[in-house]
DNA sequence: CGCTGCCATGGTAGCGCTAACATGTAGACC
DNA sequence: GGTCTACATGTTAGCGCTACCATGGCAGCG
C-alpha cells in the first residue's frame, strides 16, 4: 500500500541517502567532518522524508536532551510569566525545549526537589527564577550537578546570575527627582525578604548620600497597592515631602491615591516615581513616571548564559540588564 | 573503593532484590500482578539504592514520556501564568513533567508548530491555553495526533475543553445588580476576538432579557484600564446609568476613575462590578465587587481531563468551573 | 616506494528500559 | 491423576540513536 504510517527513523534517511546511519547522525549534529556532497545528499533525504530526530533516543544514547529546565516561584506579585515566556522563546531559538517546575514554598527542600525533577527530565541546564533570598540560598547550597543560572538575583560568588541592574534603576529614579530640583527623595520599599527590594532601597540611599542630600523617610510595603496607600498617607502628612520613589508601580498607585485624598496634587505638589512599568502604569492618573525593566531581556540573557556554561565557554558569570527611566506625568519640579 | 559513581540503574535494583529486571519494571509501573513479598523486596531495594527511573529510556522503550505539554499564548492582559503554574502543580502530582511552548501569534501555522514541538518532546498530552478564537480554530483544524484539551474556551464540538463558566459569572454579576434594585445594567465588554469577552457579553444580555429588563449600553474596551476609563466617561454622561458591569477588573478600575471624575459617587450613585478578582481589586477605592475565577482550578481540571483522555476513560469532554461573586464596596441599591 | 598521518565513512555495541512471549508453578475440576 | 486455568516471574528482542573504534583511501615526505 502507501507510505510509512510509522514516522521515518534515522535508518530510513541513511538508506535513502545511500550512507550509513552514523553519517546521518554526524550531519544532524554537525560533529566531525562530512564531505560537502554527502552532507547535501543527507539533508535532501531528511527533507524528503520529513524526518525528525527522536528526542528520547538522542537523550538516551547521547546524554544530551536539548531541554532547559525552569524553576519558577509562584507568587502573585512578581511577573515571572514574562521571564518564563522569554526563556521559552530564547530556548526555542537555540533548539531547546523547556521543562517547567514551580515552587510553592522557597525553602531548600523544595528547591532541591525541583532541581531533582529537572535532572530527572534530563535538563541540560536550569534557569532558576529566585526573587527571594531564601531561594538563592537554597540554590547556593546545592551541588552544581546541572549547570544553572539564577535570574533576578544579585551577583553572588559561585553562582551564575542574570539580573536587572536594580541599583542603576533606583539611582535613575532618585537622580531624576533630584535633577528636577527636589531637595531629597522619600522611599516606599518592598518587603525585606525580596532581593530586589533591598537592592532598590540601598541604591536609593546611596544616590542621596553621593549627592550630599539628607536621606528621606523609608517606609516598608509589601508590593500591594494597599501597602502603598498606607505609606502614602504617612508621607502625605509631612508637608516637606515633595518626592516619593516607590519600589514598584502597584505601591506607587497606592501612593498616588493617598496623596490625592490628602489634597496634594501630583505632580504639582508631590512627584512620584514607580518601578516596573506595568502595562497599567501609563494609564494611572496621572500617568506614572517609572523605571522599565526589560524582563524579556533577562530571560534571553539567562538562556544565553546557561548555554555558555553548558558549552564550557562562559566568559562571564554575571549578566546585568540595564533598566530605563520612563518619564510620564507624575514628576515635576517642586512647588 | 566506594560505591557507584554512576547512578543506579534498573538492573542494579533487580540484582539487589534478587529478581529479574522485568519484575522491577512491573513494580515500578504497577502493571500486572506481583506477589506482595516480591513487591516489598523490590521497593526496599529501590529505596536503598536511591534508584530513579531513567525518563529517556522509559520513553524510548515504552512510548510514554510522563510529560504533558502546555501551549501558552503570550499576552500582557490575560493571566495565563496562574493557569500554567496550576497545570504544573497538578501534573507534578500525577507524576508528569511539564513542557512549555509559547505562541507569539495565534495563527494556525504557529499553533501547528507549537504542537509539533510538543510531539517532538514526546508529550503524552497537551493543554492549550487559547483565550482567542483564532487559537481555538487553529487547534480545531489540527489532526488529533496527541490528546489535547483547550483551557478557557467554550465547549466546542470535537474538542475537549475546560473553562470558567463565563455565562454563569456574567449572570451572577448582572443578577446581583438587578437584585439590588437597579432597573438595568450597562456593560463594558472586552475585545471581539476574545472568547471570554463574547461569552460574558451575551450572558449579560440574556440575563437582562430573561428578567424582562431593557438592555443597557454595551461599550467595547480592550481590557486595559484606559479603555475602561473611556467607556466610563461615556456612561457617566448618562444620568440614567446606575449600574455597570465591566468584563474585567482593569476596565472596572478605569470606570471607577471616570465616574469619580464626573462627580458620581460609587456605590451611592452608580454601582460597578468587575470580573477576575485580581489581587489589586480588593484595594481599589472603593473595593471592587467582582466575579472570582478560580484559574488554579481550571489548570487542575485541564490536567485531569487530558489524563482521562490519555487513559481512554474520559466520561465527559467538557469541564466547567463555577465562578463566584465577591461582594465588596462598589455595589449598592440605586439612589 | 614504503611509511606516517589525516580525512571520510562504516561497523559494532550499547544507552536503560519495556512489550511480547515463554516458562514454571499451584490450585481447580472432572 | 491428568488436563486446564490463573498467576508469578523470566527471557528475548528491540525502541532510535550516538560513542567508540576500525577501516580504507589518499596526500605528504624522506
XYZ file of C-alpha atoms (C1' of nucleotides) in Angstrom:
730
model
C 0.000 0.000 0.000
C 1.034 3.559 0.607
C 3.792 5.287 2.528
C 5.030 4.608 6.013
C 2.492 5.117 8.759
C 5.349 4.984 11.188
C 7.387 8.180 11.161
C 10.743 7.858 9.425
C 13.741 6.982 11.542
C 17.385 7.666 11.063
C 17.944 4.387 9.247
C 15.369 5.375 6.625
C 17.257 8.574 5.962
C 20.537 6.672 5.765
C 19.128 4.236 3.247
C 17.633 6.952 1.084
C 20.860 8.942 1.083
C 22.917 5.831 0.467
C 25.085 6.318 3.546
C 25.413 4.776 6.965
C 23.350 5.809 9.956
C 26.430 7.245 11.563
C 26.971 9.682 8.753
C 23.408 10.914 9.031
C 23.905 11.393 12.734
C 27.026 13.386 12.045
C 25.252 15.634 9.610
C 22.400 16.161 12.049
C 24.710 17.054 14.884
C 27.293 18.923 12.871
C 30.040 16.901 14.506
C 33.203 15.790 12.719
C 33.879 16.223 9.051
C 31.455 15.191 6.385
C 32.110 15.745 2.688
C 30.088 18.560 1.273
C 28.381 16.334 -1.313
C 27.423 13.765 1.300
C 26.054 16.400 3.613
C 23.851 17.786 0.867
C 22.566 14.359 -0.034
C 21.688 13.596 3.583
C 19.978 16.921 4.072
C 17.916 16.279 0.985
C 16.867 12.872 2.279
C 15.924 14.390 5.636
C 13.782 16.966 3.885
C 12.182 14.418 1.546
C 11.199 12.122 4.360
C 10.244 14.874 6.794
C 12.499 13.199 9.282
C 12.584 14.432 12.877
C 15.144 13.043 15.259
C 13.698 11.133 18.195
C 14.432 13.133 21.315
C 14.207 10.227 23.715
C 16.636 8.137 21.735
C 19.054 11.018 21.389
C 18.930 11.651 25.090
C 19.395 8.013 25.965
C 22.272 7.443 23.609
C 23.979 10.776 23.806
C 23.321 12.098 27.246
C 22.152 15.469 25.990
C 18.453 16.246 25.949
C 18.334 19.701 24.374
C 15.998 20.615 27.198
C 16.392 23.515 29.586
C 14.658 23.493 32.927
C 12.999 26.498 34.514
C 12.254 26.736 38.210
C 9.576 29.335 38.812
C 8.489 30.718 42.130
C 4.774 31.067 42.338
C 3.784 34.487 43.567
C 1.020 36.916 42.728
C 3.262 39.989 42.771
C 6.255 39.236 40.689
C 5.704 38.991 36.973
C 7.620 35.796 36.360
C 5.475 34.829 33.418
C 7.133 37.275 31.052
C 10.535 35.968 32.058
C 9.342 32.402 31.619
C 7.919 33.146 28.192
C 11.096 34.936 27.171
C 13.143 31.971 28.312
C 10.955 29.695 26.291
C 11.365 31.827 23.180
C 15.127 32.029 23.561
C 15.406 28.323 24.261
C 13.313 27.532 21.231
C 15.554 29.693 19.082
C 18.538 27.661 20.210
C 16.796 24.377 19.582
C 15.963 23.588 23.165
C 12.725 22.540 24.760
C 11.655 23.968 28.107
C 10.599 21.990 31.127
C 8.856 23.912 33.871
C 8.735 23.291 37.593
C 7.186 25.654 40.089
C 7.777 26.087 43.771
C 5.038 26.515 46.337
C 7.464 27.443 49.035
C 11.014 28.620 48.660
C 12.879 26.557 51.178
C 15.902 24.454 50.461
C 13.944 21.200 50.402
C 11.511 22.394 47.745
C 14.312 23.831 45.683
C 16.206 20.584 45.968
C 13.132 18.639 44.866
C 12.563 20.960 41.931
C 16.104 20.623 40.658
C 15.857 16.904 41.189
C 12.792 16.763 38.992
C 14.593 18.654 36.285
C 17.544 16.333 36.485
C 15.071 13.517 36.005
C 13.789 15.296 32.934
C 17.407 15.275 31.742
C 17.594 19.058 31.615
C 20.941 20.081 30.173
C 20.783 23.311 32.139
C 18.475 25.135 34.506
C 17.345 28.715 34.954
C 16.127 29.480 38.449
C 13.796 32.416 38.946
C 14.514 33.336 42.520
C 13.311 36.745 43.639
C 13.584 35.807 47.308
C 16.851 35.482 49.200
C 15.875 32.150 50.684
C 15.543 30.688 47.199
C 19.008 31.861 46.227
C 20.447 30.453 49.421
C 18.795 27.147 48.686
C 20.391 27.022 45.267
C 23.763 28.079 46.604
C 23.702 25.113 48.971
C 23.151 22.624 46.186
C 25.872 20.746 44.400
C 26.082 22.012 40.833
C 25.017 18.730 39.262
C 23.403 20.581 36.436
C 24.640 23.904 35.067
C 22.360 26.592 36.374
C 21.756 30.303 36.240
C 19.834 32.382 38.731
C 17.686 35.053 37.194
C 16.816 38.185 39.095
C 19.400 37.930 41.796
C 22.406 39.972 42.755
C 25.724 38.674 41.548
C 26.796 36.169 44.183
C 30.089 34.403 44.402
C 29.945 30.931 42.952
C 26.615 31.395 41.239
C 25.928 32.456 37.700
C 23.341 35.221 37.681
C 21.392 37.426 35.349
C 19.508 40.386 36.685
C 18.094 43.758 36.060
C 20.559 46.257 37.424
C 18.322 47.260 40.298
C 20.820 49.696 41.680
C 21.074 51.561 38.400
C 17.281 51.711 38.156
C 16.860 53.034 41.659
C 19.568 55.619 41.054
C 17.927 56.690 37.814
C 14.671 57.260 39.651
C 16.291 59.113 42.527
C 18.531 61.205 40.306
C 15.611 62.162 38.091
C 13.818 63.603 41.108
C 16.923 65.400 42.365
C 17.569 66.813 38.903
C 14.079 68.253 38.900
C 15.124 70.244 41.944
C 13.756 68.219 44.852
C 15.826 68.548 47.993
C 15.527 64.888 48.877
C 13.539 61.770 47.942
C 11.431 59.524 50.158
C 11.136 55.830 49.533
C 8.469 53.157 49.800
C 10.381 49.937 49.721
C 9.344 46.306 49.180
C 9.475 43.525 51.751
C 12.732 42.560 53.495
C 12.910 39.063 52.085
C 12.915 40.220 48.471
C 16.302 40.716 46.943
C 15.093 43.395 44.574
C 13.522 45.392 47.380
C 16.792 45.560 49.277
C 18.803 46.422 46.194
C 16.478 49.271 45.260
C 16.409 50.682 48.776
C 20.168 50.717 49.237
C 20.776 52.269 45.828
C 18.228 54.983 46.638
C 20.066 55.683 49.881
C 23.460 55.668 48.207
C 22.380 58.043 45.489
C 21.163 60.550 48.062
C 24.357 60.237 50.089
C 26.508 60.602 46.989
C 24.615 63.775 46.171
C 25.160 65.037 49.687
C 21.453 65.167 50.402
C 19.604 64.210 53.560
C 18.125 60.728 53.337
C 14.322 60.818 53.284
C 11.862 58.523 55.028
C 11.923 54.854 54.100
C 8.598 53.077 54.580
C 8.309 49.342 54.039
C 5.420 47.982 51.997
C 4.559 44.527 50.679
C 4.305 45.404 46.952
C 0.496 45.728 47.167
C -1.355 48.909 46.275
C -2.834 48.854 49.740
C 0.552 48.992 51.410
C 1.476 51.832 49.081
C -1.664 53.641 50.145
C -0.794 53.260 53.822
C 2.714 54.503 53.179
C 1.367 57.341 51.094
C -0.896 58.511 53.907
C 2.048 58.756 56.238
C 4.143 60.619 53.711
C 1.280 62.940 52.749
C 1.047 64.078 56.352
C 4.534 65.545 56.136
C 4.449 68.839 54.186
C 8.176 68.578 53.487
C 7.659 65.538 51.310
C 7.783 66.574 47.657
C 9.243 63.485 46.012
C 8.483 59.805 46.516
C 10.131 56.813 44.911
C 8.052 53.658 45.265
C 9.739 50.309 44.693
C 7.027 49.098 42.333
C 4.168 50.505 40.311
C 1.429 48.961 42.398
C 2.641 50.678 45.546
C 3.119 53.861 43.543
C -0.568 53.618 42.647
C -1.448 53.450 46.317
C 0.750 56.469 46.989
C -0.978 58.408 44.224
C -4.356 57.699 45.746
C -3.266 58.653 49.240
C -1.804 61.930 48.020
C -4.948 62.664 46.040
C -7.112 62.084 49.078
C -4.868 64.284 51.172
C -5.390 67.043 48.644
C -1.806 67.087 47.472
C -1.622 67.338 43.727
C 0.631 65.098 41.664
C 2.920 66.264 40.141
C 2.423 69.905 41.196
C 2.858 69.362 44.934
C 4.472 65.952 45.042
C 6.296 63.898 42.418
C 6.016 60.118 42.353
C 8.175 57.548 40.563
C 7.424 53.845 40.386
C 9.365 50.785 39.252
C 8.408 48.044 36.756
C 6.488 49.833 34.031
C 3.496 47.527 34.222
C 1.031 47.786 31.330
C -1.315 49.744 33.584
C 1.074 52.400 34.783
C 0.743 54.530 31.664
C -2.967 54.808 32.426
C -2.743 55.844 36.020
C -3.909 59.324 36.915
C -1.508 60.954 36.270
C 0.431 58.573 34.050
C 3.283 57.233 36.113
C 6.948 58.035 35.680
C 8.630 54.718 36.292
C 11.642 52.507 35.685
C 11.179 49.995 32.923
C 12.634 46.551 33.420
C 13.171 44.531 30.322
C 12.214 41.163 31.713
C 12.233 39.589 28.296
C 15.872 40.541 28.019
C 16.530 38.885 31.364
C 15.045 35.684 30.003
C 17.062 35.914 26.829
C 20.324 36.551 28.643
C 19.664 33.755 31.118
C 19.377 31.254 28.319
C 22.458 32.666 26.663
C 24.449 32.310 29.859
C 23.305 28.832 30.754
C 24.080 27.640 27.232
C 27.544 29.157 27.501
C 28.103 27.369 30.789
C 26.981 24.094 29.263
C 29.334 24.652 26.364
C 32.067 25.404 28.869
C 32.904 28.761 27.414
C 31.147 31.187 29.712
C 33.468 34.162 29.816
C 31.424 35.993 32.387
C 29.338 34.502 35.183
C 27.114 37.516 35.678
C 24.945 39.413 33.273
C 23.187 42.636 34.039
C 20.344 44.215 32.131
C 20.112 47.977 32.179
C 16.781 49.452 33.189
C 15.406 52.586 31.641
C 13.640 55.594 33.077
C 10.263 56.292 31.503
C 9.226 59.856 32.227
C 5.486 60.458 32.262
C 3.203 62.829 34.041
C 3.758 62.078 37.717
C 7.002 64.026 38.132
C 7.725 67.771 38.009
C 9.853 70.369 39.781
C 8.946 71.007 43.425
C 6.403 73.752 44.141
C 36.813 1.583 46.886
C 33.477 3.196 47.420
C 30.022 2.958 45.881
C 28.953 3.526 42.320
C 29.615 6.975 40.948
C 27.189 6.174 38.171
C 23.598 6.392 39.356
C 21.934 3.021 39.892
C 20.006 1.517 37.017
C 17.171 -0.913 36.930
C 19.487 -3.901 36.685
C 21.168 -2.874 39.947
C 17.819 -2.860 41.678
C 16.940 -6.227 40.176
C 20.161 -7.764 41.380
C 19.821 -6.377 44.886
C 16.235 -7.585 45.158
C 17.128 -10.954 43.636
C 14.576 -10.703 40.846
C 14.632 -10.041 37.130
C 14.649 -6.581 35.605
C 11.151 -7.158 34.294
C 9.764 -7.683 37.754
C 11.278 -4.436 38.928
C 9.742 -2.698 35.954
C 6.379 -4.198 36.833
C 6.615 -2.990 40.406
C 7.622 0.474 39.244
C 4.764 0.737 36.795
C 2.171 -1.086 38.849
C 1.319 -3.241 35.866
C 0.341 -6.890 36.110
C 0.461 -8.977 39.253
C 3.434 -9.122 41.521
C 3.467 -11.093 44.755
C 3.245 -8.906 47.823
C 6.540 -10.147 49.242
C 8.374 -9.546 45.969
C 6.965 -6.061 45.630
C 8.130 -5.178 49.122
C 11.596 -6.515 48.434
C 11.864 -4.532 45.223
C 10.622 -1.356 46.857
C 13.187 -1.798 49.576
C 15.943 -2.189 47.009
C 14.750 0.924 45.180
C 14.833 2.878 48.412
C 18.225 1.522 49.465
C 19.831 2.406 46.168
C 18.011 5.679 45.719
C 17.061 4.482 42.286
C 15.320 6.854 39.852
C 13.988 5.521 36.593
C 15.613 6.993 33.508
C 12.986 9.032 31.719
C 14.611 8.897 28.320
C 14.887 5.127 28.394
C 11.314 4.751 29.570
C 10.100 6.994 26.809
C 12.123 5.227 24.169
C 11.130 1.751 25.218
C 7.594 2.356 26.325
C 6.333 5.175 24.200
C 5.054 7.103 27.195
C 7.009 10.083 28.442
C 5.020 11.142 31.500
C 5.278 14.636 30.118
C 2.402 16.991 29.458
C 2.777 19.863 27.052
C 1.388 23.328 27.598
C 0.848 25.807 24.811
C 0.637 29.303 26.233
C -0.392 32.414 24.414
C 1.771 35.334 25.312
C -0.286 38.360 26.182
C 0.003 41.091 28.787
C -3.695 41.052 29.705
C -4.645 37.503 30.354
C -3.240 35.935 33.459
C -2.085 32.659 31.971
C 0.708 32.263 34.444
C -1.566 31.133 37.243
C -3.118 28.563 34.943
C 0.307 27.417 33.811
C 1.526 27.098 37.381
C -1.609 25.241 38.376
C -1.132 22.866 35.475
C 2.411 22.282 36.553
C 1.344 21.539 40.107
C -1.379 19.139 39.010
C 0.899 17.451 36.521
C 3.565 17.028 39.155
C 1.022 15.463 41.498
C 0.221 12.891 38.837
C 3.873 12.170 38.156
C 4.137 14.147 34.955
C 6.664 16.711 33.862
C 5.586 19.838 32.009
C 6.981 21.080 28.752
C 6.137 24.646 27.814
C 5.777 26.268 24.425
C 4.558 29.780 23.892
C 2.971 31.420 20.904
C 3.901 34.857 19.632
C 0.991 34.944 17.260
C -2.118 32.826 17.341
C -2.470 31.737 13.762
C -2.817 28.184 12.589
C 0.799 27.895 11.475
C 2.208 28.911 14.863
C -0.198 26.607 16.633
C 0.785 23.775 14.352
C 4.464 24.440 15.015
C 3.878 24.548 18.753
C 2.071 21.231 18.819
C 4.739 19.788 16.597
C 7.387 20.803 19.076
C 5.483 19.150 21.849
C 5.105 15.985 19.844
C 8.868 16.050 19.435
C 9.178 16.350 23.183
C 7.041 13.189 23.329
C 4.275 14.910 25.269
C 1.669 12.338 26.211
C -0.974 15.034 26.179
C -1.284 18.757 25.651
C -3.173 21.572 27.309
C -3.725 24.557 25.060
C -4.378 27.921 26.665
C -6.354 29.639 23.966
C -8.251 32.729 25.027
C -8.613 33.898 21.431
C -10.980 32.362 18.923
C -8.314 32.139 16.250
C -6.257 29.912 18.511
C -9.151 27.560 19.074
C -9.850 27.421 15.364
C -6.218 26.600 14.738
C -6.410 23.689 17.138
C -9.710 22.503 15.740
C -8.110 22.264 12.294
C -5.341 20.031 13.518
C -5.399 16.265 13.441
C -5.602 14.983 17.000
C -2.202 13.305 16.930
C -1.789 13.953 20.592
C -4.635 14.054 23.105
C -5.335 17.672 23.882
C -7.543 19.872 25.986
C -8.319 23.522 25.386
C -8.433 25.604 28.513
C -10.551 28.719 28.686
C -12.713 28.082 25.687
C -16.378 27.445 25.216
C -17.383 23.848 24.788
C -16.939 23.166 21.085
C -17.915 20.043 19.259
C -14.990 17.719 18.746
C -12.710 19.463 21.204
C -12.176 18.710 24.842
C -12.425 21.899 26.846
C -12.130 23.215 30.351
C -13.326 26.692 31.154
C -14.637 29.034 33.700
C -18.383 29.181 33.253
C -18.282 32.716 31.873
C -22.002 32.819 31.333
C -22.724 31.933 34.939
C -20.262 34.570 36.089
C -21.754 37.277 33.943
C -25.246 36.335 35.075
C -24.156 36.435 38.722
C -22.832 39.944 38.231
C -25.891 41.139 36.363
C -28.347 39.481 38.730
C -26.592 40.934 41.755
C -27.129 44.424 40.363
C -30.746 43.723 39.474
C -31.372 42.248 42.903
C -30.100 45.448 44.458
C -32.914 47.217 42.646
C -31.247 48.610 39.546
C -33.573 48.864 36.591
C -30.982 47.689 34.114
C -27.226 47.099 33.829
C -24.754 48.579 31.355
C -21.766 46.650 30.125
C -18.157 47.350 29.217
C -17.111 44.335 27.223
C -13.732 43.009 26.115
C -12.446 42.822 22.547
C -14.313 40.894 19.844
C -11.600 38.352 19.242
C -11.573 37.127 22.801
C -13.804 34.186 23.546
C -14.366 35.186 27.145
C -15.409 38.689 26.170
C -18.135 37.405 23.891
C -19.366 34.863 26.420
C -19.650 37.461 29.154
C -21.428 39.952 26.937
C -24.054 37.542 25.678
C -24.760 36.177 29.134
C -25.201 39.737 30.428
C -27.684 40.394 27.630
C -29.511 37.147 28.209
C -29.858 37.751 31.917
C -31.445 41.141 31.299
C -33.807 39.716 28.679
C -34.788 36.839 30.941
C -35.576 39.354 33.653
C -37.669 41.339 31.206
C -35.464 44.392 31.564
C -34.310 46.791 28.896
C -30.788 46.022 27.698
C -28.323 48.751 28.676
C -25.480 50.204 26.672
C -22.677 47.875 25.617
C -19.313 49.592 25.148
C -16.334 47.673 23.815
C -12.969 48.023 25.538
C -9.641 46.281 25.117
C -9.230 45.034 28.721
C -6.988 47.999 29.617
C -7.825 50.465 32.382
C -7.609 53.216 29.812
C -10.348 51.722 27.685
C -12.424 51.294 30.819
C -11.874 54.946 31.577
C -13.039 55.968 28.111
C -16.099 53.763 28.418
C -16.735 55.113 31.890
C -16.713 58.683 30.667
C -19.388 57.886 28.142
C -21.516 56.075 30.684
C -21.035 58.759 33.304
C -22.529 61.296 30.943
C -25.847 59.437 31.007
C -27.678 60.173 34.289
C -29.825 57.069 33.850
C -26.791 54.825 34.277
C -26.777 53.433 37.822
C -25.164 50.040 37.309
C -22.139 48.998 35.243
C -20.730 45.547 34.718
C -17.172 45.626 33.357
C -15.781 42.487 31.763
C -12.585 42.638 33.783
C -11.219 44.356 36.856
C -8.787 46.581 34.988
C -11.544 48.137 32.932
C -13.659 48.393 36.063
C -10.821 50.431 37.567
C -10.992 52.796 34.625
C -14.741 53.083 35.038
C -14.333 53.886 38.715
C -11.951 56.701 37.911
C -14.166 58.143 35.196
C -17.179 58.122 37.498
C -15.155 59.714 40.259
C -14.012 62.487 37.956
C -17.566 63.039 36.763
C -18.590 63.523 40.370
C -20.719 60.407 40.505
C -20.158 58.538 43.735
C -19.567 54.789 43.812
C -21.548 52.974 45.090
C -24.062 55.662 46.150
C -24.844 56.940 42.650
C -23.513 54.156 40.474
C -22.678 50.542 41.226
C -19.760 48.828 39.457
C -18.956 45.126 39.164
C -15.753 43.728 37.667
C -14.605 40.280 36.639
C -11.443 38.350 37.592
C -10.798 39.255 41.201
C -7.227 40.303 40.618
C -5.100 40.741 43.739
C -5.448 44.510 43.399
C -9.198 44.733 43.146
C -9.785 44.462 46.880
C -7.687 47.615 47.268
C -9.432 49.768 44.742
C -11.332 52.767 46.003
C -13.948 51.565 46.757
C -13.017 47.892 46.971
C -14.450 46.242 43.896
C -17.341 43.820 43.786
C -16.231 41.288 41.215
C -16.523 37.756 39.913
C -13.777 35.471 41.085
C -12.395 32.990 38.597
C -10.576 30.081 40.058
C -7.872 29.785 37.434
C -5.941 27.302 39.501
C -8.956 25.046 39.348
C -9.009 25.419 35.573
C -5.427 24.218 35.466
C -6.173 21.325 37.751
C -9.221 20.213 35.780
C -7.383 20.528 32.473
C -4.760 18.095 33.656
C -7.437 15.793 34.998
C -9.250 15.796 31.678
C -6.234 15.309 29.472
C -5.084 12.420 31.645
C -8.526 10.864 31.369
C -8.408 11.197 27.588
C -4.969 9.607 27.516
C -6.262 6.769 29.658
C -9.201 6.462 27.304
C -11.801 6.814 30.002
C -12.886 10.410 29.686
C -16.551 10.292 30.529
C -17.101 13.936 29.727
C -15.307 16.055 27.154
C -16.084 19.369 28.767
C -15.417 20.636 32.243
C -16.720 23.853 33.629
C -15.522 25.714 36.679
C -18.068 27.739 38.578
C -17.142 31.340 39.250
C -18.114 33.104 42.435
C -19.432 36.568 43.150
C -17.331 38.529 45.608
C -19.355 41.382 47.022
C -17.300 44.363 48.185
C -17.884 48.071 48.411
C -18.594 49.099 44.849
C -22.213 47.996 44.695
C -25.333 49.275 46.479
C -29.014 49.923 45.775
C -29.701 52.684 43.266
C -30.111 56.223 44.628
C 58.395 3.276 -2.643
C 57.003 2.436 1.992
C 55.764 4.787 5.946
C 53.034 8.206 8.618
C 49.046 10.859 9.298
C 44.732 12.761 8.201
C 40.177 12.594 6.402
C 35.608 10.497 5.329
C 32.969 6.837 6.432
C 31.363 2.346 8.326
C 30.557 -1.323 11.928
C 29.531 -2.571 16.451
C 27.898 -2.145 20.794
C 25.473 -0.392 23.784
C 22.386 3.741 26.483
C 18.183 1.792 30.221
C 14.017 0.417 29.781
C 9.556 -2.229 28.487
C 6.324 -5.161 25.115
C 5.591 -9.592 23.947
C 6.102 -14.009 24.519
C 7.745 -18.072 27.223
C 8.137 -20.609 31.309
C 7.138 -22.585 35.590
C 4.206 -23.379 39.485
C -0.045 -24.242 42.109
C -4.778 -24.995 42.570
C -9.451 -26.388 40.207
C -12.221 -29.559 38.279
C -13.794 -33.839 36.085
C -4.293 -38.494 38.178
C -4.416 -35.538 34.295
C -5.597 -31.520 31.803
C -6.984 -26.722 32.260
C -6.501 -22.193 34.062
C -4.561 -18.404 36.584
C -0.952 -16.299 38.269
C 4.055 -15.018 39.216
C 8.162 -14.496 37.077
C 11.880 -14.886 33.495
C 13.799 -14.445 28.636
C 14.347 -12.198 24.415
C 14.379 -8.548 21.446
C 14.265 -4.418 20.423
C 12.913 1.231 20.928
C 16.301 5.011 17.799
C 20.172 6.969 18.437
C 25.299 8.049 19.304
C 30.220 6.830 21.370
C 33.900 4.408 20.155
C 36.946 2.112 17.424
C 38.033 0.298 12.908
C 38.659 0.775 8.116
C 40.032 2.326 3.608
C 41.829 5.847 0.751
C 44.924 9.392 -0.389
C 48.431 13.122 0.171
C 52.930 14.183 2.110
C 57.576 13.008 2.929
C 62.265 11.210 3.281
